[in-house]
Coordinates of C-alpha atoms and ligand atoms in Angstrom, one line a residue:
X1 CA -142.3 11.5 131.9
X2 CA -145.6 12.5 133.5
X3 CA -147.3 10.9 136.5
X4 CA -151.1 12.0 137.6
X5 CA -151.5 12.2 141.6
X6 CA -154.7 12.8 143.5
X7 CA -155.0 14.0 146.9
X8 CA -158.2 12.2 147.6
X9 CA -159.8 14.2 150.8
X10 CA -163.4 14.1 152.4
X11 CA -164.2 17.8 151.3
X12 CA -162.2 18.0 148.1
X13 CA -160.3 16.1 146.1
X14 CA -157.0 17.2 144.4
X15 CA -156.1 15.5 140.9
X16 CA -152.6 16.9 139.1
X17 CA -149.8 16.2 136.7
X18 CA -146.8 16.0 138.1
X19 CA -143.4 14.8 137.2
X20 CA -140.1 13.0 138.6
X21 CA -138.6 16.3 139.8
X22 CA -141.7 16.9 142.5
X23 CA -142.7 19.7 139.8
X24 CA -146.6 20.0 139.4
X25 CA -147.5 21.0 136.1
X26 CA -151.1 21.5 136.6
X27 CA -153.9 20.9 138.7
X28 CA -157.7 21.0 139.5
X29 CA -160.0 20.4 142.9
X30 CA -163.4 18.8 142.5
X31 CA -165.1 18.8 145.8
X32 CA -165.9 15.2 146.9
X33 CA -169.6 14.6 146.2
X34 CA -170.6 10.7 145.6
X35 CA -168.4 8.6 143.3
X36 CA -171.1 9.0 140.4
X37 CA -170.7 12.7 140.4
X38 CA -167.0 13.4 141.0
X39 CA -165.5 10.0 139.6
X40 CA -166.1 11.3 135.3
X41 CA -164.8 14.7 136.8
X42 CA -161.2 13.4 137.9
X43 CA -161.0 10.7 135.1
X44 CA -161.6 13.4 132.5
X45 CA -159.0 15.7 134.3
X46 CA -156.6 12.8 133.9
X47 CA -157.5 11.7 130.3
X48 CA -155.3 12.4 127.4
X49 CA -152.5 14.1 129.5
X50 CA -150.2 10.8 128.5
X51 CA -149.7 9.6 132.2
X52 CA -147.5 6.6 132.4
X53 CA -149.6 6.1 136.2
X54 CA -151.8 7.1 139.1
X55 CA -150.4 7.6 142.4
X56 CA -153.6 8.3 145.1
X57 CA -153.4 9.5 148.5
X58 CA -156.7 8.8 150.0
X59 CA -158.9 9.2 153.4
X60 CA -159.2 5.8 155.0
X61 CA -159.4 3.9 156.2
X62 CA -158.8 1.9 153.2
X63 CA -157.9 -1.4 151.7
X64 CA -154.1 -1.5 151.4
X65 CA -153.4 -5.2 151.4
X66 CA -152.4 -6.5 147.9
X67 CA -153.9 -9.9 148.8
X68 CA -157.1 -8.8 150.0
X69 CA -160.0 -9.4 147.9
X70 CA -161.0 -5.9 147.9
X71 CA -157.6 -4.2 147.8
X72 CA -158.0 -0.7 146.7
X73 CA -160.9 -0.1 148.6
X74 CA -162.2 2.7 150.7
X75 CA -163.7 0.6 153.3
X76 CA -165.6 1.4 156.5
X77 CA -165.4 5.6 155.7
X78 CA -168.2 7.9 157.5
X79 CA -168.1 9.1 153.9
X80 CA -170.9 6.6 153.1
X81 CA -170.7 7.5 149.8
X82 CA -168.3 6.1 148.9
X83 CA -168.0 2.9 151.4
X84 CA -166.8 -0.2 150.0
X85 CA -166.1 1.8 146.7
X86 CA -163.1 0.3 144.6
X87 CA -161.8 3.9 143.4
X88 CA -158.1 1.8 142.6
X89 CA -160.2 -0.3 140.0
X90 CA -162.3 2.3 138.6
X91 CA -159.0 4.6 138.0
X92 CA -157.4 1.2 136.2
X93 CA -160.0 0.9 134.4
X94 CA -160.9 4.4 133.0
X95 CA -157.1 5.0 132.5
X96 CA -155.7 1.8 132.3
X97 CA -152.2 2.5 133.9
X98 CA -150.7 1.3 136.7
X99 CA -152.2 2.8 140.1
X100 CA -150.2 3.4 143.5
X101 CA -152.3 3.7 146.1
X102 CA -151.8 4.7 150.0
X103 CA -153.5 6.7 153.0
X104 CA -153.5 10.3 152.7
X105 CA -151.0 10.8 155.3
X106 CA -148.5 8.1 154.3
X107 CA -148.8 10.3 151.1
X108 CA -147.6 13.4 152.7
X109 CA -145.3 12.1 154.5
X110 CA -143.6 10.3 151.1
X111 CA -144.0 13.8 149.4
X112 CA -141.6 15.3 152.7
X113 CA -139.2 11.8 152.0
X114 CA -138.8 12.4 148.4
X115 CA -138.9 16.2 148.4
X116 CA -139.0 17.6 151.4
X117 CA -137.4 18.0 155.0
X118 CA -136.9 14.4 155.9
X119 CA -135.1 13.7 152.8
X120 CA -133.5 10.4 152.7
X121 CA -134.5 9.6 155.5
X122 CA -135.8 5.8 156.5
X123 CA -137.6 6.3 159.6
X124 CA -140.1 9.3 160.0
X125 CA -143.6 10.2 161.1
X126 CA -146.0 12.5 159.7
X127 CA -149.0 13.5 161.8
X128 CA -152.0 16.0 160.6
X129 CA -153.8 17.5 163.5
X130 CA -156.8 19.1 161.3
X131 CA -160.8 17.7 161.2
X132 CA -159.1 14.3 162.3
X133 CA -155.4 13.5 163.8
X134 CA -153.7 10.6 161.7
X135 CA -150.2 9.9 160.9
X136 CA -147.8 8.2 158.3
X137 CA -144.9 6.3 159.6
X138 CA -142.3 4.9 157.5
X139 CA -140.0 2.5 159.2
X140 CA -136.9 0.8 157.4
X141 CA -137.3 2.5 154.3
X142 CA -141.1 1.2 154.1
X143 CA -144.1 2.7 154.4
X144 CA -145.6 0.9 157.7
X145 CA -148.9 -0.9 156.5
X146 CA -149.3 -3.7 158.7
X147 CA -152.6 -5.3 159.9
X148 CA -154.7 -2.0 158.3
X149 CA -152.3 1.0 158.6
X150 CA -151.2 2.9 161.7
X151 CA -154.4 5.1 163.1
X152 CA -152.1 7.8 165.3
X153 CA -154.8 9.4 166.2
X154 CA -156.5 7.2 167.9
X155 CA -154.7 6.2 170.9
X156 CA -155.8 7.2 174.8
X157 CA -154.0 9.7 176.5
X158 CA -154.4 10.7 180.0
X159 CA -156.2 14.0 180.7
X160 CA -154.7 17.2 182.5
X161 CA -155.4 17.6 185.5
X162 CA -158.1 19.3 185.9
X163 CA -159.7 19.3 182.4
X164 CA -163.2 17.8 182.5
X165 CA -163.6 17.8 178.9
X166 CA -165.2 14.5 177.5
X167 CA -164.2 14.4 174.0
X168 CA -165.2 14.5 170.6
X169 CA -164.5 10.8 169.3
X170 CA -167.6 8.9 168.2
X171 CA -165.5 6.1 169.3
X172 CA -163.2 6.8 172.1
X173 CA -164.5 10.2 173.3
X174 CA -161.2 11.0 174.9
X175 CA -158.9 9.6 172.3
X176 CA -156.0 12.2 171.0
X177 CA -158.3 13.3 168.5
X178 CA -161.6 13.5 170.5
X179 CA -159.3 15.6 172.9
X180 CA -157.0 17.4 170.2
X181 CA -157.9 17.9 166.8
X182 CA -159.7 21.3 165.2
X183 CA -163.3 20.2 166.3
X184 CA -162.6 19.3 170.0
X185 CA -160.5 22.5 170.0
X186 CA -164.0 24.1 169.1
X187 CA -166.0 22.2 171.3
X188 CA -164.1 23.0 174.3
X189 CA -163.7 26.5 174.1
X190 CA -167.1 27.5 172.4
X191 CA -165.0 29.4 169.2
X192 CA -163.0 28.5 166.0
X193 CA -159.3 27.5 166.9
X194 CA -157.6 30.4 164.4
X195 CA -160.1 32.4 166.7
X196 CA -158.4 31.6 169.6
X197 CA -154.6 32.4 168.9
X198 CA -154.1 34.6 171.5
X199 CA -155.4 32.5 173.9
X200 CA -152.4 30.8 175.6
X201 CA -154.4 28.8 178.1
X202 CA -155.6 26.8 174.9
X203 CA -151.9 26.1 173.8
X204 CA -151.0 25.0 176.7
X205 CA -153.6 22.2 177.0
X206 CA -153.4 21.3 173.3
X207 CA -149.6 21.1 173.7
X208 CA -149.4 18.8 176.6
X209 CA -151.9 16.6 174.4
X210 CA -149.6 16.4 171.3
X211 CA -146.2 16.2 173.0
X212 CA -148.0 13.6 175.3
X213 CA -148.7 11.3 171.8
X214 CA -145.9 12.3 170.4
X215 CA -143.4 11.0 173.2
X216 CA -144.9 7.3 172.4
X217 CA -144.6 7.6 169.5
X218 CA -140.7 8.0 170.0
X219 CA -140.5 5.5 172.3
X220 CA -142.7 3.3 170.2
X221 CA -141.5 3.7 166.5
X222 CA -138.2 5.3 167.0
X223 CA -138.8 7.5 163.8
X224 CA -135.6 10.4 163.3
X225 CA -137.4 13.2 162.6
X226 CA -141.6 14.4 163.2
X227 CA -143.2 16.3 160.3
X228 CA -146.5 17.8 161.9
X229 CA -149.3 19.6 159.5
X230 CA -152.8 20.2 159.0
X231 CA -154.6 23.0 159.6
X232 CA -154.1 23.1 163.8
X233 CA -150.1 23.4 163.2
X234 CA -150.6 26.6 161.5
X235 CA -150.4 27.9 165.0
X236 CA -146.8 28.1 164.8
X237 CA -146.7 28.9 168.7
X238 CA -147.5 25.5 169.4
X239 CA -143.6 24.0 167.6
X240 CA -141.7 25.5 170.8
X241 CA -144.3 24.2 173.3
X242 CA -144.4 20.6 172.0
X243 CA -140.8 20.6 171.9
X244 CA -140.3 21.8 175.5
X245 CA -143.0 19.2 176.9
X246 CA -141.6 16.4 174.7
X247 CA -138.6 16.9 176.2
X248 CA -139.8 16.9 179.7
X249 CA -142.2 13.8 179.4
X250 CA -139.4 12.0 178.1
X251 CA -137.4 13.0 181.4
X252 CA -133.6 11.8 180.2
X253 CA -134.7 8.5 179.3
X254 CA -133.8 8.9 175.4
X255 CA -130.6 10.5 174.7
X256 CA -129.9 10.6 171.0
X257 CA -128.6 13.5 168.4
X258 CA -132.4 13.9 167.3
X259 CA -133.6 14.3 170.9
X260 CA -130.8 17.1 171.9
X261 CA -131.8 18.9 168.7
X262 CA -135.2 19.1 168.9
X263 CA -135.7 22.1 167.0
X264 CA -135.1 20.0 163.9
X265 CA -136.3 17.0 165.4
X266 CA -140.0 18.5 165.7
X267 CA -140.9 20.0 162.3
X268 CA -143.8 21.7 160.5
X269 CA -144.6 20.3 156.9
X270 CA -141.8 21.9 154.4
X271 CA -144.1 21.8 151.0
X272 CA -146.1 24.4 151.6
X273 CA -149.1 22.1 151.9
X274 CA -148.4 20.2 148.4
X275 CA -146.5 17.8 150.5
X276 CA -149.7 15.3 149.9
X277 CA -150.6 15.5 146.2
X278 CA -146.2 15.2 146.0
X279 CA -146.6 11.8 147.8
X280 CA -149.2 10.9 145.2
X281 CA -147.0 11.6 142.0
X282 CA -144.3 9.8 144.2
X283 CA -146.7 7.2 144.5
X284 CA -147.3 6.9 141.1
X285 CA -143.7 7.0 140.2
X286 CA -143.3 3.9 142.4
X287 CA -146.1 2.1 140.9
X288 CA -144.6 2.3 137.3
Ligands
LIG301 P1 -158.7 18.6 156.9 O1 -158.2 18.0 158.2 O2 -160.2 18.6 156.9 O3 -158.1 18.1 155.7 P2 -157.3 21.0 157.8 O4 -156.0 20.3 158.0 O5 -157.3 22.4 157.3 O6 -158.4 20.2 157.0 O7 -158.0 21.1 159.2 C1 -159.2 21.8 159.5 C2 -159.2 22.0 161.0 O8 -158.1 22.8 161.4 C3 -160.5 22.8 161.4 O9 -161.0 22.2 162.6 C4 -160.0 24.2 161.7 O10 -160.7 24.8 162.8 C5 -158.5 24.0 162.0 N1 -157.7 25.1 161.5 C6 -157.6 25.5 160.2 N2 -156.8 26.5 160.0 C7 -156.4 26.8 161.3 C8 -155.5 27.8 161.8 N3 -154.9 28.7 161.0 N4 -155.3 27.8 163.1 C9 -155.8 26.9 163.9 N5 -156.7 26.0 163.5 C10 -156.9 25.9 162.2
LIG302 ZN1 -160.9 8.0 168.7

């Protein structure tokens, strides 16, 4: 059986045919333009390859409540675009198959469920630290949804001593992305972060940010294992770091197998970045 699942990012957007196994058969990137322009591309990419549905990971923040009038939505994205655009009806309705539909990072973290290193697990978190910081959380077996869906990245953290930066976040300024993600990594210290690997001053500070968010998140969401990815985790210095200043910040006060193993509590994304478009054909799977 063969399942189509798009990655749907705000640079490019990644359509492919997949199938139960987590094998991808074929695929194609179209970079995101407006809907008029790269909508045809993506529906003709998907057209006559006998699909029995859609799954979609998409950049939010989006519409995910099956009551809602405009369920299926990309809502309030800086992507204006494609604002209030229904891309779940358009893909119905060009294909007409059943669509599954979810935020970008609950797709990845699905694709490390199914396929990859949180396997069979029910509780887990998957955070990108990239252009933006977000994060997937299943809880009980379920993708976490709620009100809107979880925005990890959001959330104040108190500054280092010392550190006078004001942040990047149109909204917050010193949120954990305006302090933490790729661009405020930039802004900080005047170069590109892949620039700046040998720079341990710089992985210092951005480790005490992330093992500062990711503590609450333990002691928030109890998940069992922490998938990180995106394009900041590539600095694979920063795994031992986190771990070490988790560790410290959660000072005794959780004592579980997960927490005394941290080395395999703390993990980078296992699918060799198809761990998204993987959560889309899983998605779409789950939608049939
Ligand atoms: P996006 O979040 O846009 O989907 P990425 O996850 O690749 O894409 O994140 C891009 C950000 O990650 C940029 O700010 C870039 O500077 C940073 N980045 C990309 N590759 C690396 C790397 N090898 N080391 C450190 N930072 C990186
Ligand atoms: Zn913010």
């Amino acid at each position: 059986m063969l399942y189509g699942g798009l990655e749907a990012g705000g640079t490019k957007m990644i359509c492919v045919i997949g199938n139960e196994n987590g094998e991808i058969l074929e695929r194609a990137t179209f970079p995101t333009k407006t809907p008029e322009e790269t909508m045809p591309l993506m529906i003709d990419f998907f057209k006559g390859k006998e699909i029995k549905a859609l799954g979609i990971a998409c950049f939010g923040p989006i519409d995910l409540d099956k009551n809602s009038k405009t369920y299926g939505y990309i809502t309030s994205t800086p992507k204006l675009a494609w604002k209030n655009y229904n891309i779940v009806g358009a893909f119905k309705d060009a294909l007409g198959v059943p669509v599954g539909f979810d935020t970008d990072v609950n797709g990845s973290l699905l694709g490390e469920i199914t396929w990859g290193c949180a396997k069979g697990l029910s509780d887990a978190i998957y955070l990108t630290i990239g252009t933006g910081i977000g994060g997937g959380v299943m809880t009980n077996g379920q993708l976490l949804h709620g009100m809107l869906h979880p925005e990890l990245g959001h959330m104040r953290l108190a500054k280092a001593e010392n550190d006078p930066f004001e942040g990047v976040c149109p909204y917050h300024g010193t949120c954990f992305e305006g302090l933490a993600a790729g661009p405020a990594i930039e802004k900080r210290w005047g170069k590109k972060a892949v620039e700046l690997a040998d720079n341990d001053e710089v992985w210092e500070l951005e480790s005490f940010y992330i093992a500062q968010a990711l503590a609450t998140y333990i002691l928030t969401l109890s998940p069992k294992i922490i998938i990180l990815g995106g394009g900041v985790m590539h600095q694979m210095q920063l795994f031992p770091l986190i771990r070490k200043k988790v560790v410290e910040q959660l000072n005794g006060y959780i004592n579980t197998k997960e927490i005394d193993n941290i080395d395999e509590y703390i993990v980078p994304a296992s699918l060799n970045d198809d761990q998204g478009i993987m959560g889309a054909v899983k998605l779409a799977i789950d939608a049939v």
